[in-house]
PDB file of C-alpha atoms in Angstrom:
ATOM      1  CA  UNK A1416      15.040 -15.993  14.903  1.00 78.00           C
ATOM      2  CA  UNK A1417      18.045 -16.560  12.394  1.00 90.00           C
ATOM      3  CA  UNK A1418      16.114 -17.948   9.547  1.00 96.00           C
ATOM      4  CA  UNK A1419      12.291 -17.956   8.106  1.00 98.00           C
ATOM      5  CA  UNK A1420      10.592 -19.731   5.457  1.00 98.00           C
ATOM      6  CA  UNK A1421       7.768 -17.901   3.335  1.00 98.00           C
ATOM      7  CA  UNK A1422       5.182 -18.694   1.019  1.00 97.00           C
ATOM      8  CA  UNK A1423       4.682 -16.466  -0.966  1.00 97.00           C
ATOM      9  CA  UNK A1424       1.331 -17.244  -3.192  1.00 97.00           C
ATOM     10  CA  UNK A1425       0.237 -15.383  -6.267  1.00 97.00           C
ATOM     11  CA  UNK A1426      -3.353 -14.601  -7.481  1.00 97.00           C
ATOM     12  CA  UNK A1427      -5.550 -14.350 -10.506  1.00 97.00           C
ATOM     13  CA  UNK A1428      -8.028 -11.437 -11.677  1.00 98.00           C
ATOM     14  CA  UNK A1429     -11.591 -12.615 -11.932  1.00 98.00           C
ATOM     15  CA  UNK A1430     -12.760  -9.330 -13.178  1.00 98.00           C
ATOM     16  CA  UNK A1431     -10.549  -6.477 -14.101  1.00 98.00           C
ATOM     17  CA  UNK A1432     -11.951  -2.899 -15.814  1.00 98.00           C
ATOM     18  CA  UNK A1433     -10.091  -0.110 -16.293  1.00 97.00           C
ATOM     19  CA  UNK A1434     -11.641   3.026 -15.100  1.00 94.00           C
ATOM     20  CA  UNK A1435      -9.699   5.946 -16.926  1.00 87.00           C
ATOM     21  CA  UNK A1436      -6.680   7.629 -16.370  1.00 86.00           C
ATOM     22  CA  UNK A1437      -5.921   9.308 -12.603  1.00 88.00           C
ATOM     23  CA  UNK A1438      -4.873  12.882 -11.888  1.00 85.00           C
ATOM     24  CA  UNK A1439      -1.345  11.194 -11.208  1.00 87.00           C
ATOM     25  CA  UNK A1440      -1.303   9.347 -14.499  1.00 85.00           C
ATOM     26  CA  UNK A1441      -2.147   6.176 -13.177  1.00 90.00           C
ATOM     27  CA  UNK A1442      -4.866   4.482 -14.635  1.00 94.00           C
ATOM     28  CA  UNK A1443      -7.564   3.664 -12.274  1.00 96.00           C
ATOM     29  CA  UNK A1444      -9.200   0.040 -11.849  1.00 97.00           C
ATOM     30  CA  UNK A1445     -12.015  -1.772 -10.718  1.00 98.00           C
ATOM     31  CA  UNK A1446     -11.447  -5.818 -10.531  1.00 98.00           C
ATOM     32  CA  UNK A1447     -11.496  -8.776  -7.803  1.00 98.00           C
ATOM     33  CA  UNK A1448      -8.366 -10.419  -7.074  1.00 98.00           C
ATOM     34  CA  UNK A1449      -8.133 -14.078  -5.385  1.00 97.00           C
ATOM     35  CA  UNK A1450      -5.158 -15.601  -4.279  1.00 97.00           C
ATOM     36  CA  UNK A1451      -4.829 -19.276  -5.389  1.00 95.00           C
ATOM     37  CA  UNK A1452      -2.199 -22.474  -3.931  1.00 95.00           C
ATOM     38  CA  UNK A1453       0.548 -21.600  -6.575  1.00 96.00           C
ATOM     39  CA  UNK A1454       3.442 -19.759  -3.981  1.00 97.00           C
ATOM     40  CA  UNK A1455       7.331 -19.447  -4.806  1.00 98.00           C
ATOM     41  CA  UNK A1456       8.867 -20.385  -1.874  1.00 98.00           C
ATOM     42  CA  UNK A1457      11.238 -17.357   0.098  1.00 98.00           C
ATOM     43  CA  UNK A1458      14.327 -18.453   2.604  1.00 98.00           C
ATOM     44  CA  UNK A1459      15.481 -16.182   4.180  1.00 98.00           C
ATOM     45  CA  UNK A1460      18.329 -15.431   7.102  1.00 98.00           C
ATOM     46  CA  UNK A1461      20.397 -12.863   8.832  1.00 97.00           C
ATOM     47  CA  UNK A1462      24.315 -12.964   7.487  1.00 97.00           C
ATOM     48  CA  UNK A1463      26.678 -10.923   9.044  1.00 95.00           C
ATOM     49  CA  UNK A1464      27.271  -7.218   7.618  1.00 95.00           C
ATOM     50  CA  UNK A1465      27.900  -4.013   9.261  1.00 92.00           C
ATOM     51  CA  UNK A1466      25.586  -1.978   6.330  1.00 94.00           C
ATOM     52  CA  UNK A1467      23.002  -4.278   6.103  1.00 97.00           C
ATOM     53  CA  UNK A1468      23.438  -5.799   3.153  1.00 97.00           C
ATOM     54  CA  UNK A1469      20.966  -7.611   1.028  1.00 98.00           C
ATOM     55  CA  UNK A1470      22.018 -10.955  -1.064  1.00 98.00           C
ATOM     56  CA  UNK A1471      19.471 -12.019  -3.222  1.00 98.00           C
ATOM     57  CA  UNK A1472      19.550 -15.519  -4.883  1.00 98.00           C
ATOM     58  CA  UNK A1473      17.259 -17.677  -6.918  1.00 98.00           C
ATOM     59  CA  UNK A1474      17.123 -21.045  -8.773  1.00 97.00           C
ATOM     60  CA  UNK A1475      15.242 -18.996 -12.180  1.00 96.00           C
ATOM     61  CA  UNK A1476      17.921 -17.417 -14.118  1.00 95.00           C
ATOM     62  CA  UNK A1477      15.639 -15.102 -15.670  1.00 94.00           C
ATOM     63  CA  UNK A1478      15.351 -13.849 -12.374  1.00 96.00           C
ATOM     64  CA  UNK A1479      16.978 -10.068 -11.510  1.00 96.00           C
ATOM     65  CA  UNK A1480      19.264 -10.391  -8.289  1.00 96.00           C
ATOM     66  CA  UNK A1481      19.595  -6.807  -7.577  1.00 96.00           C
ATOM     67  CA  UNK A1482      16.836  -3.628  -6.780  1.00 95.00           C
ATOM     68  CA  UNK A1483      15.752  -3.979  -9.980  1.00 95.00           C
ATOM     69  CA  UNK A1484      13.615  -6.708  -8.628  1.00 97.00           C
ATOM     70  CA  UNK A1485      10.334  -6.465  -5.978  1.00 97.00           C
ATOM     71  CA  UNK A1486      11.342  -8.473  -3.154  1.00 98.00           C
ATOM     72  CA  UNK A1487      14.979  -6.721  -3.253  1.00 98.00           C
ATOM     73  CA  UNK A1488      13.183  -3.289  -2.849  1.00 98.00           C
ATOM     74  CA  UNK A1489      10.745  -4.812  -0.508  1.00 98.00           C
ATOM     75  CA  UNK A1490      13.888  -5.167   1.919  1.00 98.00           C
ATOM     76  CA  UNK A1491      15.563  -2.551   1.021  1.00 98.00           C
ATOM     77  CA  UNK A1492      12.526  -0.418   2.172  1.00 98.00           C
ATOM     78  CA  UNK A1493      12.249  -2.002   5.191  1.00 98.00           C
ATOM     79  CA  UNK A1494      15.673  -1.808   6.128  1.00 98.00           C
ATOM     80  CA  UNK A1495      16.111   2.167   5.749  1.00 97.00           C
ATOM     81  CA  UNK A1496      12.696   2.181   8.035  1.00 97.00           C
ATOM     82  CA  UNK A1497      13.619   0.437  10.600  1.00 98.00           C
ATOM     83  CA  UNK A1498      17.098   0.478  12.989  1.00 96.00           C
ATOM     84  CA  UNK A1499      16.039  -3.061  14.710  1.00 96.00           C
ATOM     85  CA  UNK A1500      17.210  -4.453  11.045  1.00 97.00           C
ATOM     86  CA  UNK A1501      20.745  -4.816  12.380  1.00 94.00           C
ATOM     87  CA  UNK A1502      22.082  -7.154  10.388  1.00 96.00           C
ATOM     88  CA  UNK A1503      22.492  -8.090   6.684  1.00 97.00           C
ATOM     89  CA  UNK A1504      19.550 -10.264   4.746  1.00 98.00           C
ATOM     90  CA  UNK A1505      20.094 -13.398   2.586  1.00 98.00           C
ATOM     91  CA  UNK A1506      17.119 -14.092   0.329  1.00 98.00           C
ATOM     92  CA  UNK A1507      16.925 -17.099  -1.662  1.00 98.00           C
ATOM     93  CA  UNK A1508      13.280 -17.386  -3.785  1.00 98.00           C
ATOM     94  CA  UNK A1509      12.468 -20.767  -5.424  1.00 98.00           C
ATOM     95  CA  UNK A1510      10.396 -19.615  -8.674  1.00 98.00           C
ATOM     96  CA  UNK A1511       7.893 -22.153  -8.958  1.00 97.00           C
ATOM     97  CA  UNK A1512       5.404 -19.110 -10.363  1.00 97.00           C
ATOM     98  CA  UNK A1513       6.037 -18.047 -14.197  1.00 95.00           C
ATOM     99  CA  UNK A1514       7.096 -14.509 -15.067  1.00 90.00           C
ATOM    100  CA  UNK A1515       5.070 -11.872 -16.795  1.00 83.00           C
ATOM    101  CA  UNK A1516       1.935 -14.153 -16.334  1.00 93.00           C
ATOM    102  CA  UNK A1517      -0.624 -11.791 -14.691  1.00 95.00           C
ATOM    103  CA  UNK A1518      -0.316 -13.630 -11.459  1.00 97.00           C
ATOM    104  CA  UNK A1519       1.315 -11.201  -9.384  1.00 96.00           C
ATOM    105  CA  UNK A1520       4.334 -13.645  -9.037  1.00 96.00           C
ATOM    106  CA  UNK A1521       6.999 -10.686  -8.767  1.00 96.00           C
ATOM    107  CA  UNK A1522       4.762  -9.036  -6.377  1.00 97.00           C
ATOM    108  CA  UNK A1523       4.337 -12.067  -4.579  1.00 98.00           C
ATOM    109  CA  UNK A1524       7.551 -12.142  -3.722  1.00 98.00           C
ATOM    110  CA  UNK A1525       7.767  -8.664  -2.463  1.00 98.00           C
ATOM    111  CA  UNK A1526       4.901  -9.684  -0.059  1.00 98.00           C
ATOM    112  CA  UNK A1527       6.629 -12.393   0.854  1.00 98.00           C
ATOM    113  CA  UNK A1528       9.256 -10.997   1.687  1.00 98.00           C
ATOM    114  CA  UNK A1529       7.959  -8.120   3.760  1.00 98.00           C
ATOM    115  CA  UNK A1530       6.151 -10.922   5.550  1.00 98.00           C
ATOM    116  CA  UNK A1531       9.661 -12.576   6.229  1.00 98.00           C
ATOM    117  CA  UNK A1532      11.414  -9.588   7.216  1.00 98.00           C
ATOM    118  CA  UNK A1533       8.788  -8.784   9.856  1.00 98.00           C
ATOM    119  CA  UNK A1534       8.953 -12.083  11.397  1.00 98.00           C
ATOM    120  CA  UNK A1535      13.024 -12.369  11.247  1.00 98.00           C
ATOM    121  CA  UNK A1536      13.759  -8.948  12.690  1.00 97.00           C
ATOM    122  CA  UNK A1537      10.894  -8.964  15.025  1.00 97.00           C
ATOM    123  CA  UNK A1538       9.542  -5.745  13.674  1.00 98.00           C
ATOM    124  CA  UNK A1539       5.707  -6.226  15.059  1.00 98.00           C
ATOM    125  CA  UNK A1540       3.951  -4.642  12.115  1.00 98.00           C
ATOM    126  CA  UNK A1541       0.293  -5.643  11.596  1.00 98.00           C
ATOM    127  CA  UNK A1542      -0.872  -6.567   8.328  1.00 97.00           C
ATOM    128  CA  UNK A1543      -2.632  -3.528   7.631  1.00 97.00           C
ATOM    129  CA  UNK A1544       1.058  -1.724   8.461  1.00 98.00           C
ATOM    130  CA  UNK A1545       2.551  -4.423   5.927  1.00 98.00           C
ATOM    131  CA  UNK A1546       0.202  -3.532   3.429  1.00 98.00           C
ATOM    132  CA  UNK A1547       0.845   0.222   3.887  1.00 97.00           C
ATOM    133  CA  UNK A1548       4.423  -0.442   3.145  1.00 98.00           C
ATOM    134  CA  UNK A1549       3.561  -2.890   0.176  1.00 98.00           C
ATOM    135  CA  UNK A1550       1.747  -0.382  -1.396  1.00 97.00           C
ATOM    136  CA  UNK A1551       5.197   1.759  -1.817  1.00 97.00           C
ATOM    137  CA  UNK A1552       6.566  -0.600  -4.173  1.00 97.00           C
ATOM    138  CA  UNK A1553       3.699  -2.320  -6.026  1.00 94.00           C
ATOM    139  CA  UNK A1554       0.302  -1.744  -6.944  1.00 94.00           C
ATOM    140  CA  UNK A1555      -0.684  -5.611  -6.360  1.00 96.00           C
ATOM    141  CA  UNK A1556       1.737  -6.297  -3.338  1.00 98.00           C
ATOM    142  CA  UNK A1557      -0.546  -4.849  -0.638  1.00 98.00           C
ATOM    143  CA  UNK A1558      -3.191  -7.417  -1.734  1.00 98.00           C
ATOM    144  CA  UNK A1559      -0.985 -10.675  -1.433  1.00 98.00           C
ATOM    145  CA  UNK A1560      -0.109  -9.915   2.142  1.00 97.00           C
ATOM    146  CA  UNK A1561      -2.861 -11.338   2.992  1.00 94.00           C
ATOM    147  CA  UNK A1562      -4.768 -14.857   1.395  1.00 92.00           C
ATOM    148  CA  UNK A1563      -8.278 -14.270   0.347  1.00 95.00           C
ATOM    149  CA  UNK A1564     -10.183 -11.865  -1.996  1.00 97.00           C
ATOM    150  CA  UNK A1565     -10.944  -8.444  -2.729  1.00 98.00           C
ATOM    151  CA  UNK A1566     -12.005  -5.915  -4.668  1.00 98.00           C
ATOM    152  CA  UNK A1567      -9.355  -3.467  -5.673  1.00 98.00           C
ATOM    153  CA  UNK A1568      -9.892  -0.075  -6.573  1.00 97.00           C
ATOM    154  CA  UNK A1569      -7.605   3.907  -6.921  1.00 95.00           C
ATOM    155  CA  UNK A1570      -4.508   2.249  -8.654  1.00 94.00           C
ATOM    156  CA  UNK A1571      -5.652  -1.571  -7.297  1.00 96.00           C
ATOM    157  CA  UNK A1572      -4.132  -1.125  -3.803  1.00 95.00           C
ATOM    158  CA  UNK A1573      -7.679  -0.088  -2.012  1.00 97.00           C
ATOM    159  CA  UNK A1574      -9.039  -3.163  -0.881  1.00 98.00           C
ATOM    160  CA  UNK A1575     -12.351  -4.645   0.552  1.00 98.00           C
ATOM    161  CA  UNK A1576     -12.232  -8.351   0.939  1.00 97.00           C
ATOM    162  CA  UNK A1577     -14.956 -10.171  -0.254  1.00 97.00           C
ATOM    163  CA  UNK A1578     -16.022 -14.327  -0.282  1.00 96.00           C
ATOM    164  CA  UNK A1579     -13.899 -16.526  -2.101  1.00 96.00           C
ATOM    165  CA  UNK A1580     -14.966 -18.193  -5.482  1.00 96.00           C
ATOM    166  CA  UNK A1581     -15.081 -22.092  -3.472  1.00 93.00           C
ATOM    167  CA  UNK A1582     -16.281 -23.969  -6.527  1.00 94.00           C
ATOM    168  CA  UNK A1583     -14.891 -25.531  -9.763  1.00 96.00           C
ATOM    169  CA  UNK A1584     -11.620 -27.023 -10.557  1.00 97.00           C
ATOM    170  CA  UNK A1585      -9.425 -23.750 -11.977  1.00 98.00           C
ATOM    171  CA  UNK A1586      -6.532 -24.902 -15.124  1.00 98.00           C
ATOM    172  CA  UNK A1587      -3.851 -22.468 -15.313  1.00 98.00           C
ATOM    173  CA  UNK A1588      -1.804 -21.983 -18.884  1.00 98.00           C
ATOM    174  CA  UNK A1589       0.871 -20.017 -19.816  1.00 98.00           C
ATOM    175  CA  UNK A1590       2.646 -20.343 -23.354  1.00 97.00           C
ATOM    176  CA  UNK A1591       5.403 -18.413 -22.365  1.00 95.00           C
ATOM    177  CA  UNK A1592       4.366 -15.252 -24.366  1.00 95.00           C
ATOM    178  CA  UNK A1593       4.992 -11.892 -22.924  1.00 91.00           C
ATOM    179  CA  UNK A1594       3.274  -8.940 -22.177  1.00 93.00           C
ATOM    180  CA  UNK A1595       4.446  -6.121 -20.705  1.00 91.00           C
ATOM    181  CA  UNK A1596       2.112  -4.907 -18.257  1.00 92.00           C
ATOM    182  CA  UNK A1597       3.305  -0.713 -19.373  1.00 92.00           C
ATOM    183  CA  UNK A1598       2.651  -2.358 -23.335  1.00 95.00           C
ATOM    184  CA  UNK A1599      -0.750  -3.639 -22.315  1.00 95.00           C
ATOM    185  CA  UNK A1600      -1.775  -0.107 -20.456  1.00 95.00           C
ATOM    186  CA  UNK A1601      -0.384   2.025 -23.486  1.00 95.00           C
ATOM    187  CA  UNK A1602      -1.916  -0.426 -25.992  1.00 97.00           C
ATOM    188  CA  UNK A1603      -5.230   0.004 -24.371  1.00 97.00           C
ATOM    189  CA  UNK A1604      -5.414   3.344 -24.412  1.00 96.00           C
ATOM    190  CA  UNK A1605      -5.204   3.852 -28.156  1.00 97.00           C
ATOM    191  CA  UNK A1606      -7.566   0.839 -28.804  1.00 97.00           C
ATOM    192  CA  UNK A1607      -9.945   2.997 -26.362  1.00 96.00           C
ATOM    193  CA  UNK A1608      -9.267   6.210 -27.995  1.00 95.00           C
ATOM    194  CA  UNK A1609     -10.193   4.371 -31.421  1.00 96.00           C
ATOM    195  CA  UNK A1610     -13.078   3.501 -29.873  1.00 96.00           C
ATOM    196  CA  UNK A1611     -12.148  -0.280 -30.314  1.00 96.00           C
ATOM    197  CA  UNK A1612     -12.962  -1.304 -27.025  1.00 96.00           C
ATOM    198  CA  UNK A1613     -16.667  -2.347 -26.908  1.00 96.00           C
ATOM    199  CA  UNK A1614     -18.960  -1.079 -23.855  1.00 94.00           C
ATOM    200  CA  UNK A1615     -19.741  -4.963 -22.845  1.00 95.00           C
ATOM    201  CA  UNK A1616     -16.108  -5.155 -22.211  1.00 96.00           C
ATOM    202  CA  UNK A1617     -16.158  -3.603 -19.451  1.00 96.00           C
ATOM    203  CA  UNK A1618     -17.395  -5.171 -15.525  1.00 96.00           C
ATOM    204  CA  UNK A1619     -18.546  -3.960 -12.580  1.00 97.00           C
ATOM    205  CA  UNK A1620     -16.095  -5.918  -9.518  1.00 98.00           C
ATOM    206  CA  UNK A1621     -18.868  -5.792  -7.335  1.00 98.00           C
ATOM    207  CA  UNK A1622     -21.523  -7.989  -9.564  1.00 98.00           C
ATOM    208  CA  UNK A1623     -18.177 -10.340 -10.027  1.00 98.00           C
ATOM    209  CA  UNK A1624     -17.983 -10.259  -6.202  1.00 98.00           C
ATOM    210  CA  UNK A1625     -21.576 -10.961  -5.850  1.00 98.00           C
ATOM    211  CA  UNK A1626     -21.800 -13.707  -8.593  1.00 98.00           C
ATOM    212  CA  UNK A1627     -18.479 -15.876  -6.269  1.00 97.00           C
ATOM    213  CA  UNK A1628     -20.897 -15.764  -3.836  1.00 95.00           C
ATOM    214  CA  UNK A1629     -23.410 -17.453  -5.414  1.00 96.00           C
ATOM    215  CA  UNK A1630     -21.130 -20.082  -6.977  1.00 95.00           C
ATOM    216  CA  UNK A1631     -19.326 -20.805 -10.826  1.00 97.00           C
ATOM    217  CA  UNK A1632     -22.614 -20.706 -12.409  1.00 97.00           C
ATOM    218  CA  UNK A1633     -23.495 -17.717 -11.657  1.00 97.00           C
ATOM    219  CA  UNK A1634     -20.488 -16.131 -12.340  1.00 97.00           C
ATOM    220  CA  UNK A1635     -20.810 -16.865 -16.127  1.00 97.00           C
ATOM    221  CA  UNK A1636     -20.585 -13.905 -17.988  1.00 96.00           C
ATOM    222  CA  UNK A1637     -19.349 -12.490 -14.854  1.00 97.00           C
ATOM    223  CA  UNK A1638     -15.505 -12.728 -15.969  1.00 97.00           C
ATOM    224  CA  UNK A1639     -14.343  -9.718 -18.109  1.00 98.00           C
ATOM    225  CA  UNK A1640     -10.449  -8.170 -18.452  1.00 98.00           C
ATOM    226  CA  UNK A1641     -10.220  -5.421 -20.577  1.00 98.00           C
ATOM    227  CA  UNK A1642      -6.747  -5.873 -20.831  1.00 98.00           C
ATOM    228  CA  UNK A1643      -7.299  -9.244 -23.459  1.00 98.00           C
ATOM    229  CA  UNK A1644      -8.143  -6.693 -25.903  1.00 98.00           C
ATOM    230  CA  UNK A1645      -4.899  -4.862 -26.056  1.00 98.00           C
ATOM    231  CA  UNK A1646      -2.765  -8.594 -25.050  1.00 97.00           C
ATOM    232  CA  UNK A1647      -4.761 -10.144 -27.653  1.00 97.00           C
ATOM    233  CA  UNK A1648      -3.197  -7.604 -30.045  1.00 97.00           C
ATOM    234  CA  UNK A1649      -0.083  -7.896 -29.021  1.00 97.00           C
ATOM    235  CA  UNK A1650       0.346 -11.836 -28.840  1.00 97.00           C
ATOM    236  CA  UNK A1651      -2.239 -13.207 -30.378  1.00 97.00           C
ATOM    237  CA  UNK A1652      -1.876 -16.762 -28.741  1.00 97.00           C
ATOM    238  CA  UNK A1653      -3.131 -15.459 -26.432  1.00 97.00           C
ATOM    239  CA  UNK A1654      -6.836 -15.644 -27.478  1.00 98.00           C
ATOM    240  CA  UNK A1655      -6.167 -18.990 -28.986  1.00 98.00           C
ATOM    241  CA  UNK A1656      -5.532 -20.601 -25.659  1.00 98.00           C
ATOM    242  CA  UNK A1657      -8.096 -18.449 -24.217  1.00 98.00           C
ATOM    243  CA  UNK A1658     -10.885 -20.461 -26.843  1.00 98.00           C
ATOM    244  CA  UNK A1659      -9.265 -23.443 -26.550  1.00 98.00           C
ATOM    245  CA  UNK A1660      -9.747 -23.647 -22.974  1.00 98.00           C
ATOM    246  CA  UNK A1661     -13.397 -22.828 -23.624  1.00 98.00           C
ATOM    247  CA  UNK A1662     -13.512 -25.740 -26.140  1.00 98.00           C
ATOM    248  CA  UNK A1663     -12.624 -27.998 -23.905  1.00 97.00           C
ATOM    249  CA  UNK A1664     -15.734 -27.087 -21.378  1.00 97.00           C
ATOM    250  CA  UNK A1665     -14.387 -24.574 -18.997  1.00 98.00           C
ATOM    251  CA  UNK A1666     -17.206 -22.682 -17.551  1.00 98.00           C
ATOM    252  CA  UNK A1667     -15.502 -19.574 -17.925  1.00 97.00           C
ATOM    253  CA  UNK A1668     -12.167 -18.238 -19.073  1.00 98.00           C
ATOM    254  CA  UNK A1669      -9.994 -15.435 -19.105  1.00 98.00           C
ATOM    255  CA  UNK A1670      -6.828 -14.110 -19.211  1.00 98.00           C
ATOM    256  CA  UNK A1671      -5.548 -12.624 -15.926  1.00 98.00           C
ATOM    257  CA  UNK A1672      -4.025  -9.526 -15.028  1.00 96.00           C
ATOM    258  CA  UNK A1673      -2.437  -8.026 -18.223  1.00 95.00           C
ATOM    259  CA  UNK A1674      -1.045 -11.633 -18.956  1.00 91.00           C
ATOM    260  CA  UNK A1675      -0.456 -13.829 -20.634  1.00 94.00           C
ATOM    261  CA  UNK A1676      -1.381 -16.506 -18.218  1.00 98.00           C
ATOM    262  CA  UNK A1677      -4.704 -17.916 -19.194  1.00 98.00           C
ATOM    263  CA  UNK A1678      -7.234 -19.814 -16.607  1.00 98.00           C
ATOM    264  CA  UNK A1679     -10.356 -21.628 -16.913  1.00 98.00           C
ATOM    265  CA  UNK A1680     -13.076 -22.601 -14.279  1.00 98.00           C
ATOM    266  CA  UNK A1681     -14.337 -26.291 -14.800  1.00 98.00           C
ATOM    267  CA  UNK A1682     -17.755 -27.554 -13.399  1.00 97.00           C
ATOM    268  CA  UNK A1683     -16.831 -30.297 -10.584  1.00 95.00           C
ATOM    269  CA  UNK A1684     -18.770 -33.172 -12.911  1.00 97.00           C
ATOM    270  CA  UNK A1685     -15.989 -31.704 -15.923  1.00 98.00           C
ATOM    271  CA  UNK A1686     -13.091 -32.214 -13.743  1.00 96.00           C
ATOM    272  CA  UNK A1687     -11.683 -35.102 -16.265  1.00 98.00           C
ATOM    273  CA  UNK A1688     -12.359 -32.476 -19.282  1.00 98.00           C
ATOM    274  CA  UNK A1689      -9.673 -30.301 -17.420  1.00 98.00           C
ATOM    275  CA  UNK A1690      -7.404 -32.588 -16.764  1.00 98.00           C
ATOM    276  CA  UNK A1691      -7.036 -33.687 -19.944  1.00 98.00           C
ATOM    277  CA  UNK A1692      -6.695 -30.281 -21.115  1.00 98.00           C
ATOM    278  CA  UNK A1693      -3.944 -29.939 -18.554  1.00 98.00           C
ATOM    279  CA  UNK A1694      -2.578 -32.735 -20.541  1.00 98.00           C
ATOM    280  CA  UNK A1695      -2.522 -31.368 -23.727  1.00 98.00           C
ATOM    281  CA  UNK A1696      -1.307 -28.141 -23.191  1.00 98.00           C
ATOM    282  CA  UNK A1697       1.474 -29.950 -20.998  1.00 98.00           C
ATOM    283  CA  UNK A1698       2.228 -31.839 -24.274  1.00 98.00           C
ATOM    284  CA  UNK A1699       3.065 -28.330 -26.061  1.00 98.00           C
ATOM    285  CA  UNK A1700       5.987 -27.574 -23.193  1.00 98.00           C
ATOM    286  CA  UNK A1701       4.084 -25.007 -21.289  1.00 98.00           C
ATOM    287  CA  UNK A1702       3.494 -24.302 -17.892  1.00 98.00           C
ATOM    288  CA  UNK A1703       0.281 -25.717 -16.493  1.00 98.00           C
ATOM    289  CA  UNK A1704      -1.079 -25.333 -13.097  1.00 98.00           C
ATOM    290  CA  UNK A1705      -4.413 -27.271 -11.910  1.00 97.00           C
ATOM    291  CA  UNK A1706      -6.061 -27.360  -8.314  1.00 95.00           C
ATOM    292  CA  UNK A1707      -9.601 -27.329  -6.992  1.00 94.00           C
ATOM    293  CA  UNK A1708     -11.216 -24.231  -5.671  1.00 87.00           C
ATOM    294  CA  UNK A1709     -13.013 -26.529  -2.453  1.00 83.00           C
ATOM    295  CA  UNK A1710      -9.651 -27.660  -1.340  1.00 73.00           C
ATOM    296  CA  UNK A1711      -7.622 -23.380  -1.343  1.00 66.00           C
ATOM    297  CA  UNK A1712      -6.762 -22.528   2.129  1.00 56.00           C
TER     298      UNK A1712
END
């Protein structure tokens, strides 16, 4: 095989709680993940290079080309692992998935291109084996191997998958704020230590698991992220959206990961609601993302 063509799909949070701080400094979480239709798109080929090398190329110019980025250290581990890699790597990722959105786009591509590198080099790891190496360079990457859901605990790359949520219609908005996922944990933990983050806020993943069983009703109230509180600080559009999107009759909405993309879960019979929300916040120059939850793979 000379060339392979990934998707790479990202995910929202459903639930997220943070459960403390770790022996190793890492905080510890509790939340379901689901992966949703949104992907970048990875191609990628064997060039010619006697050490290896790894060319990295996108259409986003916001995107870093070098190790600083996931999917370059993704290959880069991978090709100190393994001597069938005997050949250099060109790796071209069409963004299609905003940055610092809480949707494990970076991450994504990391997966994806793990996923890539196994097929191209014939390296016969399993996905469990994929995951293991995943989990070296990013806390959500071992998740997004696979499509699905989960419940992630330990630093969110200890999974049990769990059903799907297969019901509503699910908006996706992103203003183009940012939040720095290191801002959002250190902001957190001095709104906790000021005792400014309520006991309600916090949710058990497993009664969010249970509740996507059920279906999108039950799941109301079911949808916490203790992370708003701290994102909601620090960009205070944030919220807005968030209550605008609940204006307009989403079910439920929240803001996923530590943001700042925002999504809300539309009743079936509301599906024109969300659409025209789509529309408005389309209107504003932001990135908007709509798809049905019957129709994921």
């Amino acid at each position: 095989m000379k060339n392979v063509t990934i998707k790479a799909y990202c995910k929202i949070n459903i639930s997220l709680d943070i459960k403390g701080l770790r022996e190793d400094g890492k905080h510890g979480v509790d939340m379901v993940m689901q992966t949703l239709p949104l992907h970048d798109v990875i191609e990628m080929k064997k060039i010619p290079s006697d050490n290896k090398e790894i060319v990295l190329k996108s259409n986003a110019e916001w995107v870093p080309t070098n190790s600083k980025n996931t999917a370059y250290k993704a290959a880069e581990l991978l090709v100190k692992n393994f001597a069938k890699i005997d050949s250099g790597t060109e790796i071209f990722i069409d963004k299609k998935v905003p940055g610092c959105g809480g949707l494990g786009g970076s991450s994504a591509d990391a997966a994806g291109v793990l996923l890539g590198m196994n097929k191209l080099f014939d390296l016969g790891l399993s996905v469990e084996e994929l995951q293991e190496y995943g989990a070296q360079i990013g806390a959500d990457v071992p998740f997004l191997i696979r499509y699905g859901a989960a419940i992630a605990t330990g630093t969110g790359t200890t999974l049990e998958y769990v059903e799907p949520l297969k019901e509503g219609i699910l908006l996706l908005v992103n203003s183009g704020a940012e939040v720095s996922t290191a801002e959002a944990y250190k902001t957190y933990d001095e709104l906790e230590k000021n005792g400014k983050i309520p006991s309600e806020a916090h949710q058990s993943a497993r009664e969010t698991a249970n509740a996507m069983k059920i279906g999108l009703d039950a799941l109301v109230g079911k949808t916490k992220n203790v992370l708003e509180y701290p994102a909601f600080c620090l960009q205070p559009e944030i919220e807005n959206i968030k209550k605008e999107i609940e204006e307009t009759g989403a079910a439920v909405s929240m803001m996923s990961g530590s943001g700042a993309t925002v999504f809300g879960i539309f009743r079936k019979k509301d599906q024109e609601k969300a659409l025209a929300a789509q529309k408005v916040f389309e209107s504003r120059g932001w990135f908007t993302y709509i798809c049905d939850f019957e129709n994921f793979e």
